[in-house]
Short mmCIF file of C-alpha atoms and ligand atoms in Angstrom, two decimals:
data_model
loop_
_atom_site.label_atom_id
_atom_site.label_comp_id
_atom_site.label_asym_id
_atom_site.label_seq_id
_atom_site.Cartn_x
_atom_site.Cartn_y
_atom_site.Cartn_z
CA UNK A 283 0.36 -19.11 -23.18
CA UNK A 284 -2.46 -20.43 -25.31
CA UNK A 285 -5.21 -22.34 -23.48
CA UNK A 286 -6.89 -25.25 -25.32
CA UNK A 287 -9.50 -27.81 -24.38
CA UNK A 288 -9.38 -31.20 -26.07
CA UNK A 289 -11.30 -34.43 -25.91
CA UNK A 290 -9.35 -37.65 -25.76
CA UNK A 291 -7.02 -39.82 -23.75
CA UNK A 292 -4.25 -37.81 -22.13
CA UNK A 293 -1.67 -40.60 -22.60
CA UNK A 294 -2.16 -40.31 -26.38
CA UNK A 295 -1.82 -36.53 -26.38
CA UNK A 296 0.89 -34.89 -28.49
CA UNK A 297 2.40 -32.61 -25.85
CA UNK A 298 5.94 -32.77 -24.49
CA UNK A 299 4.68 -32.73 -20.91
CA UNK A 300 1.64 -34.44 -19.35
CA UNK A 301 0.25 -33.55 -15.92
CA UNK A 302 -1.76 -36.10 -13.93
CA UNK A 303 -2.36 -36.34 -10.18
CA UNK A 304 -2.44 -38.57 -7.13
CA UNK A 305 -4.18 -38.59 -3.74
CA UNK A 306 -2.00 -39.80 -0.85
CA UNK A 307 -4.04 -42.97 -0.23
CA UNK A 308 -3.76 -44.39 -3.77
CA UNK A 309 -1.82 -47.58 -4.43
CA UNK A 310 -3.18 -48.34 -7.90
CA UNK A 311 -4.16 -45.17 -9.78
CA UNK A 312 -7.50 -45.04 -11.59
CA UNK A 313 -8.99 -42.55 -14.06
CA UNK A 314 -6.59 -40.55 -16.22
CA UNK A 315 -3.62 -41.20 -13.93
CA UNK A 316 -4.47 -44.91 -14.18
CA UNK A 317 -4.64 -44.75 -17.96
CA UNK A 318 -1.20 -43.12 -18.11
CA UNK A 319 0.11 -45.69 -15.63
CA UNK A 320 -1.12 -48.53 -17.90
CA UNK A 321 0.42 -46.94 -20.98
CA UNK A 322 3.71 -46.72 -19.03
CA UNK A 323 3.42 -50.41 -18.11
CA UNK A 324 2.80 -49.66 -14.42
CA UNK A 325 5.66 -47.18 -13.90
CA UNK A 326 3.54 -44.93 -11.66
CA UNK A 327 2.23 -47.83 -9.51
CA UNK A 328 5.80 -49.02 -9.16
CA UNK A 329 6.96 -45.61 -7.91
CA UNK A 330 4.07 -45.59 -5.42
CA UNK A 331 4.98 -49.08 -4.20
CA UNK A 332 8.62 -48.11 -3.74
CA UNK A 333 7.60 -44.99 -1.79
CA UNK A 334 9.16 -42.63 -4.33
CA UNK A 335 5.69 -41.22 -5.06
CA UNK A 336 3.42 -40.51 -2.09
CA UNK A 337 0.79 -38.13 -3.45
CA UNK A 338 1.42 -35.63 -0.68
CA UNK A 339 0.77 -31.93 -1.23
CA UNK A 340 3.72 -30.19 -2.87
CA UNK A 341 5.11 -33.35 -4.43
CA UNK A 342 5.66 -33.41 -8.20
CA UNK A 343 7.06 -36.71 -9.47
CA UNK A 344 8.66 -36.77 -12.91
CA UNK A 345 8.33 -39.98 -14.93
CA UNK A 346 10.10 -40.49 -18.26
CA UNK A 347 8.06 -42.66 -20.66
CA UNK A 348 10.97 -43.17 -23.09
CA UNK A 349 8.74 -43.73 -26.10
CA UNK A 350 5.83 -45.49 -24.39
CA UNK A 351 3.64 -42.40 -25.03
CA UNK A 352 4.23 -39.37 -27.31
CA UNK A 353 5.14 -37.10 -24.36
CA UNK A 354 8.75 -36.89 -23.18
CA UNK A 355 7.77 -36.52 -19.51
CA UNK A 356 4.86 -37.10 -17.19
CA UNK A 357 4.42 -35.02 -14.05
CA UNK A 358 2.46 -36.63 -11.22
CA UNK A 359 1.31 -33.94 -8.81
CA UNK A 360 0.32 -34.77 -5.23
CA UNK A 361 -3.21 -33.83 -4.13
CA UNK A 362 -2.71 -34.84 -0.49
CA UNK A 363 -5.56 -36.10 1.66
CA UNK A 364 -8.79 -36.76 -0.18
CA UNK A 365 -11.05 -35.38 2.58
CA UNK A 366 -9.04 -32.14 2.88
CA UNK A 367 -9.06 -31.53 -0.88
CA UNK A 368 -10.90 -28.45 -2.18
CA UNK A 369 -10.70 -25.81 -4.93
CA UNK A 370 -7.65 -24.26 -3.31
CA UNK A 371 -6.05 -27.71 -3.52
CA UNK A 372 -6.81 -27.68 -7.26
CA UNK A 373 -5.15 -24.27 -7.70
CA UNK A 374 -2.14 -25.38 -5.64
CA UNK A 375 -1.78 -28.61 -7.63
CA UNK A 376 -1.93 -26.64 -10.87
CA UNK A 377 0.65 -24.20 -9.48
CA UNK A 378 3.08 -26.89 -8.34
CA UNK A 379 2.91 -28.86 -11.56
CA UNK A 380 3.09 -25.92 -13.98
CA UNK A 381 6.09 -24.52 -12.05
CA UNK A 382 7.87 -27.85 -12.53
CA UNK A 383 6.90 -27.94 -16.22
CA UNK A 384 8.23 -24.41 -16.64
CA UNK A 385 11.48 -25.28 -14.90
CA UNK A 386 11.92 -28.27 -17.24
CA UNK A 387 11.40 -25.89 -20.17
CA UNK A 388 8.23 -27.60 -21.36
CA UNK A 389 6.75 -26.02 -24.49
CA UNK A 390 3.38 -27.73 -24.80
CA UNK A 391 1.72 -29.03 -21.68
CA UNK A 392 -1.37 -31.22 -21.38
CA UNK A 393 -3.18 -31.51 -18.06
CA UNK A 394 -6.24 -33.17 -16.66
CA UNK A 395 -8.74 -31.12 -14.63
CA UNK A 396 -7.67 -31.63 -11.02
CA UNK A 397 -10.52 -32.68 -8.75
CA UNK A 398 -13.16 -33.26 -11.42
CA UNK A 399 -12.89 -37.05 -11.44
CA UNK A 400 -12.13 -38.81 -8.15
CA UNK A 401 -12.01 -35.42 -6.37
CA UNK A 402 -15.75 -35.04 -6.89
CA UNK A 403 -15.72 -31.26 -7.50
CA UNK A 404 -18.00 -29.50 -9.99
CA UNK A 405 -16.36 -29.79 -13.42
CA UNK A 406 -16.61 -26.15 -14.45
CA UNK A 407 -15.28 -24.72 -11.19
CA UNK A 408 -12.53 -27.35 -11.07
CA UNK A 409 -11.54 -26.50 -14.66
CA UNK A 410 -11.57 -22.80 -13.82
CA UNK A 411 -9.37 -23.44 -10.76
CA UNK A 412 -6.95 -25.64 -12.74
CA UNK A 413 -6.44 -23.04 -15.46
CA UNK A 414 -6.56 -20.05 -13.10
CA UNK A 415 -3.93 -21.67 -10.85
CA UNK A 416 -1.68 -22.26 -13.86
CA UNK A 417 -2.04 -18.76 -15.32
CA UNK A 418 -1.61 -17.00 -11.96
CA UNK A 419 1.56 -19.02 -11.28
CA UNK A 420 3.18 -18.21 -14.62
CA UNK A 421 2.54 -14.46 -14.29
CA UNK A 422 5.76 -12.45 -14.50
CA UNK A 423 6.22 -8.72 -14.27
CA UNK A 424 8.19 -7.42 -17.24
CA UNK A 425 10.97 -5.84 -15.20
CA UNK A 426 13.05 -3.01 -16.64
CA UNK A 427 16.45 -4.72 -16.62
CA UNK A 428 18.81 -6.49 -19.00
CA UNK A 429 18.24 -10.26 -19.18
CA UNK A 430 21.08 -12.58 -20.23
CA UNK A 431 18.56 -14.80 -22.03
CA UNK A 432 14.86 -14.33 -22.67
CA UNK A 433 12.78 -16.04 -19.94
CA UNK A 434 11.33 -19.41 -20.94
CA UNK A 435 7.68 -19.39 -21.94
CA UNK A 436 5.31 -22.34 -22.10
CA UNK A 437 3.50 -22.02 -25.45
CA UNK A 438 0.32 -23.92 -24.72
CA UNK A 439 -1.64 -25.57 -21.95
CA UNK A 440 -4.23 -28.08 -23.13
CA UNK A 441 -6.85 -29.43 -20.79
CA UNK A 442 -7.57 -33.00 -21.88
CA UNK A 443 -10.82 -34.70 -20.91
CA UNK A 444 -11.94 -38.18 -21.90
CA UNK A 445 -15.65 -37.62 -21.22
CA UNK A 446 -17.06 -35.54 -24.10
CA UNK A 447 -20.08 -34.46 -22.04
CA UNK A 448 -17.77 -32.43 -19.75
CA UNK A 449 -16.14 -30.43 -22.54
CA UNK A 450 -18.55 -27.48 -22.62
CA UNK A 451 -18.20 -26.97 -18.85
CA UNK A 452 -14.40 -27.08 -19.12
CA UNK A 453 -14.48 -24.54 -21.97
CA UNK A 454 -16.66 -22.23 -19.85
CA UNK A 455 -14.41 -22.62 -16.81
CA UNK A 456 -11.40 -21.90 -19.02
CA UNK A 457 -12.94 -18.66 -20.31
CA UNK A 458 -13.68 -17.47 -16.75
CA UNK A 459 -10.17 -18.37 -15.64
CA UNK A 460 -8.59 -16.41 -18.47
CA UNK A 461 -10.73 -13.34 -17.79
CA UNK A 462 -9.90 -13.49 -14.08
CA UNK A 463 -6.17 -14.06 -14.60
CA UNK A 464 -6.05 -11.08 -16.96
CA UNK A 465 -7.70 -8.89 -14.31
CA UNK A 466 -5.29 -10.11 -11.63
CA UNK A 467 -2.36 -9.40 -13.96
CA UNK A 468 -3.50 -5.78 -14.38
CA UNK A 469 -3.60 -5.35 -10.60
CA UNK A 470 -0.24 -7.07 -10.08
CA UNK A 471 1.40 -5.04 -12.85
CA UNK A 472 0.22 -1.73 -11.37
CA UNK A 473 1.59 -2.65 -7.93
CA UNK A 474 4.84 -3.99 -9.37
CA UNK A 475 5.53 -0.92 -11.49
CA UNK A 476 7.82 1.60 -9.85
CA UNK A 477 5.98 4.62 -8.45
CA UNK A 478 7.52 6.92 -11.05
CA UNK A 479 5.76 4.80 -13.67
CA UNK A 480 2.53 3.79 -11.90
CA UNK A 481 1.52 7.42 -11.42
CA UNK A 482 -2.08 8.61 -11.17
CA UNK A 483 -1.79 9.35 -14.91
CA UNK A 484 -0.79 5.72 -15.55
CA UNK A 485 -3.72 4.55 -13.43
CA UNK A 486 -5.99 6.71 -15.59
CA UNK A 487 -4.47 5.35 -18.81
CA UNK A 488 -4.98 1.80 -17.57
CA UNK A 489 -8.60 2.60 -16.74
CA UNK A 490 -9.01 4.16 -20.21
CA UNK A 491 -7.81 1.03 -21.95
CA UNK A 492 -10.10 -1.18 -19.81
CA UNK A 493 -13.01 1.13 -20.62
CA UNK A 494 -12.27 0.99 -24.33
CA UNK A 495 -11.83 -2.79 -24.36
CA UNK A 496 -15.03 -3.58 -22.50
CA UNK A 497 -17.21 -0.63 -23.39
CA UNK A 498 -17.33 0.93 -19.93
CA UNK A 499 -18.21 4.54 -19.23
CA UNK A 500 -15.24 6.46 -17.85
CA UNK A 501 -14.74 9.76 -16.05
CA UNK A 502 -11.29 11.03 -15.18
CA UNK A 503 -11.44 13.93 -12.77
CA UNK A 504 -8.43 16.26 -12.49
CA UNK A 505 -7.76 18.88 -9.80
CA UNK A 506 -10.29 21.32 -11.26
CA UNK A 507 -12.97 18.61 -11.53
CA UNK A 508 -12.32 17.55 -7.94
CA UNK A 509 -12.56 21.20 -6.81
CA UNK A 510 -15.94 21.54 -8.57
CA UNK A 511 -17.04 18.50 -6.59
CA UNK A 512 -15.76 20.01 -3.32
CA UNK A 513 -13.47 17.03 -2.75
CA UNK A 514 -11.45 18.63 0.00
CA UNK A 515 -10.00 15.36 1.32
CA UNK A 516 -8.74 14.18 -2.04
CA UNK A 517 -7.37 17.63 -2.90
CA UNK A 518 -5.67 18.05 0.49
CA UNK A 519 -3.61 14.91 -0.04
CA UNK A 520 -2.93 15.91 -3.65
CA UNK A 521 -1.76 19.41 -2.67
CA UNK A 522 1.84 18.33 -2.20
CA UNK A 523 1.87 15.97 -5.16
CA UNK A 524 4.05 16.70 -8.18
CA UNK A 525 2.16 14.14 -10.25
CA UNK A 526 -1.29 15.34 -11.33
CA UNK A 527 -4.00 13.55 -9.27
CA UNK A 528 -6.75 11.60 -11.03
CA UNK A 529 -10.16 10.72 -9.62
CA UNK A 530 -11.18 7.82 -11.83
CA UNK A 531 -14.70 6.42 -12.25
CA UNK A 532 -15.48 3.35 -14.39
CA UNK A 533 -19.08 2.29 -14.96
CA UNK A 534 -20.28 -1.07 -16.26
CA UNK A 535 -23.93 -0.99 -17.44
CA UNK A 536 -23.84 2.75 -16.70
CA UNK A 537 -27.46 3.53 -17.72
CA UNK A 538 -29.02 0.30 -16.45
CA UNK A 539 -30.52 1.73 -13.29
CA UNK A 540 -32.93 -1.23 -13.34
CA UNK A 541 -30.03 -3.46 -12.32
CA UNK A 542 -28.65 -3.75 -8.79
CA UNK A 543 -25.77 -1.29 -8.38
CA UNK A 544 -22.59 -2.24 -6.56
CA UNK A 545 -19.86 0.36 -6.11
CA UNK A 546 -16.21 -0.57 -5.59
CA UNK A 547 -13.90 2.08 -4.14
CA UNK A 548 -10.12 1.62 -4.12
CA UNK A 549 -7.46 3.69 -2.33
CA UNK A 550 -5.06 4.89 -5.01
CA UNK A 551 -2.05 6.43 -3.25
CA UNK A 552 0.61 5.81 -5.90
CA UNK A 553 3.32 6.50 -3.33
CA UNK A 554 2.88 7.20 0.37
CA UNK A 555 5.80 9.08 1.91
CA UNK A 556 3.57 10.07 4.81
CA UNK A 557 3.71 13.69 3.63
CA UNK A 558 4.76 16.25 6.25
CA UNK A 559 4.24 13.51 8.89
CA UNK A 560 6.98 11.74 6.96
CA UNK A 561 7.59 8.02 7.30
CA UNK A 562 10.95 6.54 8.33
CA UNK A 563 13.04 5.70 5.25
CA UNK A 564 13.41 1.98 6.09
CA UNK A 565 11.04 -0.02 3.87
CA UNK A 566 9.45 3.11 2.52
CA UNK A 567 9.77 1.56 -0.95
CA UNK A 568 6.94 -0.81 -0.02
CA UNK A 569 4.65 2.24 -0.14
CA UNK A 570 4.54 1.94 -3.93
CA UNK A 571 1.86 -0.64 -3.14
CA UNK A 572 -0.38 1.94 -1.49
CA UNK A 573 -2.54 1.95 -4.62
CA UNK A 574 -3.24 -1.78 -4.18
CA UNK A 575 -6.92 -1.08 -3.50
CA UNK A 576 -7.29 0.96 -6.69
CA UNK A 577 -5.33 -1.68 -8.64
CA UNK A 578 -7.74 -4.37 -7.40
CA UNK A 579 -10.76 -2.27 -8.37
CA UNK A 580 -9.39 -1.62 -11.88
CA UNK A 581 -8.53 -5.32 -12.28
CA UNK A 582 -12.00 -6.33 -11.08
CA UNK A 583 -13.67 -3.85 -13.47
CA UNK A 584 -11.76 -5.46 -16.34
CA UNK A 585 -13.15 -8.87 -15.36
CA UNK A 586 -16.65 -7.46 -14.81
CA UNK A 587 -16.52 -6.04 -18.33
CA UNK A 588 -15.10 -9.22 -19.87
CA UNK A 589 -17.77 -11.36 -18.18
CA UNK A 590 -20.44 -8.75 -18.88
CA UNK A 591 -21.96 -9.37 -15.44
CA UNK A 592 -25.69 -8.60 -15.20
CA UNK A 593 -25.19 -5.86 -12.60
CA UNK A 594 -24.45 -2.17 -12.66
CA UNK A 595 -20.92 -2.01 -11.26
CA UNK A 596 -19.10 1.25 -10.58
CA UNK A 597 -15.38 1.43 -9.84
CA UNK A 598 -14.09 4.57 -8.12
CA UNK A 599 -10.37 5.10 -7.59
CA UNK A 600 -9.09 8.38 -6.17
CA UNK A 601 -5.42 8.40 -7.22
CA UNK A 602 -2.67 10.72 -5.99
CA UNK A 603 0.75 10.66 -4.39
CA UNK A 604 1.22 11.69 -0.76
CA UNK A 605 4.33 13.88 -0.75
CA UNK A 606 6.01 16.38 1.58
CA UNK A 607 6.16 19.71 -0.20
CA UNK A 608 5.90 23.43 0.41
CA UNK A 609 2.29 23.14 -0.76
CA UNK A 610 1.54 19.93 1.14
CA UNK A 611 -1.32 19.80 3.64
CA UNK A 612 -0.18 19.93 7.25
CA UNK A 613 -1.01 18.58 10.67
CA UNK A 614 -3.54 21.00 12.27
CA UNK A 615 -5.13 21.89 8.93
CA UNK A 616 -8.90 21.60 8.89
CA UNK A 617 -10.26 20.11 5.68
CA UNK A 618 -13.83 19.97 4.41
CA UNK A 619 -14.90 16.71 2.71
CA UNK A 620 -17.49 16.79 -0.12
CA UNK A 621 -20.35 16.00 2.31
CA UNK A 622 -19.36 19.09 4.37
CA UNK A 623 -17.84 17.08 7.22
CA UNK A 624 -14.80 18.90 8.58
CA UNK A 625 -11.64 16.98 9.48
CA UNK A 626 -8.78 18.09 11.69
CA UNK A 627 -5.52 16.72 10.36
CA UNK A 628 -3.48 15.03 13.08
CA UNK A 629 -1.25 13.08 10.73
CA UNK A 630 -0.77 13.67 7.02
CA UNK A 631 0.19 9.99 6.94
CA UNK A 632 -3.45 9.11 7.57
CA UNK A 633 -4.07 10.15 3.96
CA UNK A 634 -5.91 7.09 2.71
CA UNK A 635 -9.04 7.86 4.71
CA UNK A 636 -8.96 11.45 3.39
CA UNK A 637 -9.15 10.42 -0.27
CA UNK A 638 -11.57 7.56 0.51
CA UNK A 639 -13.91 9.96 2.31
CA UNK A 640 -14.55 11.81 -0.96
CA UNK A 641 -14.69 8.50 -2.84
CA UNK A 642 -17.33 7.14 -0.46
CA UNK A 643 -19.39 10.33 -0.64
CA UNK A 644 -19.23 10.19 -4.45
CA UNK A 645 -20.61 6.62 -4.34
CA UNK A 646 -23.89 7.88 -2.84
CA UNK A 647 -25.04 9.31 -6.18
CA UNK A 648 -25.37 5.79 -7.60
CA UNK A 649 -27.95 4.73 -5.02
CA UNK A 650 -25.97 1.52 -4.44
CA UNK A 651 -27.21 -1.77 -3.00
CA UNK A 652 -23.70 -2.17 -1.57
CA UNK A 653 -20.39 -0.33 -1.54
CA UNK A 654 -17.12 -2.15 -0.94
CA UNK A 655 -13.94 -0.21 -0.39
CA UNK A 656 -10.47 -1.72 -0.49
CA UNK A 657 -7.58 0.16 1.05
CA UNK A 658 -4.03 -0.43 2.24
CA UNK A 659 -5.15 1.67 5.15
CA UNK A 660 -3.33 0.83 8.39
CA UNK A 661 -0.17 -0.79 9.67
CA UNK A 662 -2.35 -1.74 12.66
CA UNK A 663 -4.27 -4.19 10.47
CA UNK A 664 -1.02 -5.94 9.53
CA UNK A 665 -0.03 -6.07 13.20
CA UNK A 666 -3.38 -7.66 14.03
CA UNK A 667 -3.70 -10.22 11.22
CA UNK A 668 -0.20 -10.61 9.78
CA UNK A 669 1.13 -10.21 6.25
CA UNK A 670 -0.69 -12.06 3.49
CA UNK A 671 -3.11 -13.70 5.92
CA UNK A 672 -6.42 -11.91 5.51
CA UNK A 673 -7.88 -8.48 4.91
CA UNK A 674 -9.57 -6.88 7.91
CA UNK A 675 -13.30 -6.59 7.23
CA UNK A 676 -15.71 -4.00 8.64
CA UNK A 677 -19.34 -4.02 7.65
CA UNK A 678 -22.59 -2.28 8.45
CA UNK A 679 -24.58 -5.39 7.48
CA UNK A 680 -24.08 -8.97 8.57
CA UNK A 681 -25.44 -10.38 5.30
CA UNK A 682 -22.84 -8.44 3.30
CA UNK A 683 -20.11 -9.55 5.69
CA UNK A 684 -21.18 -13.18 5.27
CA UNK A 685 -21.17 -12.90 1.47
CA UNK A 686 -17.63 -11.52 1.49
CA UNK A 687 -16.37 -14.10 3.94
CA UNK A 688 -17.85 -16.84 1.74
CA UNK A 689 -16.36 -15.34 -1.44
CA UNK A 690 -12.99 -14.98 0.27
CA UNK A 691 -13.00 -18.58 1.39
CA UNK A 692 -14.00 -19.84 -2.07
CA UNK A 693 -11.16 -18.07 -3.88
CA UNK A 694 -8.73 -18.16 -0.96
CA UNK A 695 -8.50 -14.38 -0.70
CA UNK A 696 -9.49 -14.37 2.94
CA UNK A 697 -11.21 -11.60 4.86
CA UNK A 698 -11.72 -11.54 8.61
CA UNK A 699 -14.34 -9.51 10.52
CA UNK A 700 -13.10 -6.87 12.97
CA UNK A 701 -15.22 -4.69 15.28
CA UNK A 702 -16.78 -1.36 14.40
CA UNK A 703 -18.39 -0.51 17.76
CA UNK A 704 -19.75 3.02 18.18
CA UNK A 705 -17.32 3.46 21.09
CA UNK A 706 -14.47 3.84 18.59
CA UNK A 707 -15.96 7.21 17.64
CA UNK A 708 -14.58 8.69 20.87
CA UNK A 709 -11.01 8.33 19.59
CA UNK A 710 -11.63 10.53 16.54
CA UNK A 711 -13.44 13.40 18.32
CA UNK A 712 -11.89 16.78 17.60
CA UNK A 713 -12.06 20.12 19.40
CA UNK A 714 -11.80 22.12 16.20
CA UNK A 715 -13.61 20.03 13.57
CA UNK A 716 -16.31 17.36 13.26
CA UNK A 717 -13.69 14.60 13.50
CA UNK A 718 -9.92 14.17 13.36
CA UNK A 719 -8.07 11.94 10.92
CA UNK A 720 -6.17 9.82 13.43
CA UNK A 721 -7.35 8.06 16.54
CA UNK A 722 -3.86 7.18 17.68
CA UNK A 723 -2.08 3.87 17.95
CA UNK A 724 -4.52 1.77 19.96
CA UNK A 725 -7.28 0.18 17.93
CA UNK A 726 -5.93 1.98 14.86
CA UNK A 727 -7.56 -0.41 12.43
CA UNK A 728 -11.04 0.06 13.95
CA UNK A 729 -10.75 3.82 14.45
CA UNK A 730 -9.78 4.21 10.78
CA UNK A 731 -12.89 2.22 9.80
CA UNK A 732 -14.96 4.40 12.14
CA UNK A 733 -13.57 7.46 10.35
CA UNK A 734 -14.74 6.07 6.99
CA UNK A 735 -18.16 5.22 8.45
CA UNK A 736 -18.82 8.97 8.79
CA UNK A 737 -19.10 9.22 5.01
CA UNK A 738 -21.48 6.39 4.10
CA UNK A 739 -25.27 6.20 3.84
CA UNK A 740 -25.66 2.77 2.21
CA UNK A 741 -24.82 -0.88 3.02
CA UNK A 742 -21.07 -0.88 3.25
CA UNK A 743 -18.01 -3.06 3.63
CA UNK A 744 -14.52 -1.75 4.28
CA UNK A 745 -11.59 -4.07 3.61
CA UNK A 746 -8.23 -3.07 5.08
CA UNK A 747 -5.82 -4.80 2.69
CA UNK A 748 -2.61 -3.25 4.09
CA UNK A 749 -0.92 -6.65 4.55
CA UNK A 750 -2.21 -8.12 1.30
CA UNK A 751 -1.23 -6.08 -1.76
CA UNK A 752 2.50 -6.82 -1.79
CA UNK A 753 4.32 -9.99 -0.81
CA UNK A 754 8.01 -10.37 -0.03
CA UNK A 755 7.76 -14.10 -0.66
CA UNK A 756 6.43 -16.33 -3.40
CA UNK A 757 3.37 -18.19 -2.20
CA UNK A 758 1.86 -21.01 -4.28
CA UNK A 759 0.35 -19.40 -7.37
CA UNK A 760 1.24 -15.90 -6.16
CA UNK A 761 4.74 -14.78 -7.15
CA UNK A 762 6.74 -12.29 -5.07
CA UNK A 763 5.66 -8.66 -5.46
CA UNK A 764 2.18 -7.43 -6.30
CA UNK A 765 -0.38 -10.08 -5.39
CA UNK A 766 -3.45 -8.76 -7.19
CA UNK A 767 -5.30 -9.41 -3.94
CA UNK A 768 -8.95 -8.43 -4.13
CA UNK A 769 -9.64 -8.98 -7.82
CA UNK A 770 -10.73 -12.59 -7.43
CA UNK A 771 -12.54 -11.80 -4.19
CA UNK A 772 -14.58 -9.00 -5.78
CA UNK A 773 -15.36 -11.01 -8.90
CA UNK A 774 -16.51 -13.99 -6.84
CA UNK A 775 -18.66 -11.71 -4.69
CA UNK A 776 -20.22 -10.05 -7.74
CA UNK A 777 -20.84 -13.32 -9.58
CA UNK A 778 -22.71 -14.64 -6.55
CA UNK A 779 -24.70 -11.44 -5.97
CA UNK A 780 -28.54 -11.70 -5.67
N1 BES B 203 -0.40 3.28 3.65
C1 BES B 203 -0.29 3.32 5.07
C2 BES B 203 -0.66 1.98 5.73
C3 BES B 203 0.19 0.79 5.43
C4 BES B 203 1.15 0.37 6.32
C5 BES B 203 -0.01 0.02 4.28
C6 BES B 203 1.91 -0.76 6.06
C7 BES B 203 0.74 -1.10 4.03
C8 BES B 203 1.70 -1.50 4.91
C9 BES B 203 -1.24 4.37 5.61
O1 BES B 203 -1.46 5.46 4.81
C10 BES B 203 -0.65 4.88 6.89
O2 BES B 203 0.36 5.50 6.83
N2 BES B 203 -1.34 4.61 8.00
C11 BES B 203 -0.90 5.07 9.28
C12 BES B 203 -2.10 5.65 9.98
C13 BES B 203 -1.76 6.46 11.20
C14 BES B 203 -0.98 7.72 10.81
C15 BES B 203 -3.05 6.85 11.89
C16 BES B 203 -0.35 3.87 10.06
O3 BES B 203 -0.85 2.76 9.88
O4 BES B 203 0.60 4.07 10.80
MN1 MN B 204 0.00 6.98 5.10
ZN1 ZN B 205 -1.20 5.17 2.80
#
């Protein structure tokens, strides 16, 4: 879908479908909705008066101008209560209206920026949210199956603004939105792909193409490379894998050591069977999303490159399958991580922390101002917070925690702080090694974070995204399947850094 920005009156616009909006307290629309209402000889006011249009959230009224304006239909999307309205309301309004337009097989759609007029939001961020909401909603994974007819595609979305002085801001917001939506699509695609396609090799190829497109430095470490780096945790998990493991490092502004360095680390288990500590077969297919952290990091690196952010940003994604195999690592094995910490394996299903341990140690070499890891790490996190509610957040610094909470709220990719008290260390004490890789069922989300904490020596945030990477239900602008969770959060955090 082509995105355009155009100055003019929306009622005069040559599109088949116009999108305007309505707060729930309006009786006589003003602004762009008012202008359309006038051109339609009061049709919208009439529908409000009759109670057919209420402006509540989720409502999309369809009005047929029948020649009164060039468009064949006008969609009036509800914005709900004025004092509850925010950027998420903009994205939801965009989602609801573009879904309706798509269903009605619209080809060329014109919309106003939701929230920029009467909503009182900053024009650029409102424009970004309007376009981002639309693009994220229309995302579809190209499934490998026969379709009876090709899926309908909207050809263009034009943002129409009457006030010429706002055009540059809308253009800028539109560019950001397109960069972000493209990054989210990469992450969603990787999660949606079947695990025989989204292999570590595919992750590496995706990283390669991002590196090429945005001029990032790339390193792809294979088994031998990982062995040279003494990455015992990563290699232990990869031992049973048929697919070759890949330890991927992307670097934006690689040689700019004068810039603040932020490292992003993503768990990249392309399929988690549990290994020898094998998982039950029910719902095991969901474990294709166990590379959701890595997918988010790759998607974020694409956006970082596209926006050319004035930071040195490093993306590290240790990618491997976790399989049961004659060569697989076993419970009772003792493994040495690249910082010489020894780990007693209790469960081979606690594999994420094993590959992250080497990822976190590797991050040290960049002398980072902050390291953020994202991992579909524990079922316990989903039990605590629920599916698609929030990522569990653990941090060594309150200021970092606050920045992530703020970023999460702004983009509606929520994070919620959970405790990392020293007492959790007790649960991962081992008789035979420095620590063990499972602290048992109770407090499993915090003991996993405590495990990771043994490998950091910089300001750090761990995000347990176990409930976030995959969704069984469609939710606003997030279709069923891979959510791309984390991309927008990371980009928002990085854009606001300093
Ligand atoms: N990938 C899983 C965690 C997970 C569960 C992600 C549900 C998404 C949805 C992880 O590798 C795992 O198996 N964790 C174990 C840890 C335990 C063995 C200490 C768990 O949560 O049971
Ligand atoms: Mn596991
Ligand atoms: Zn896992």
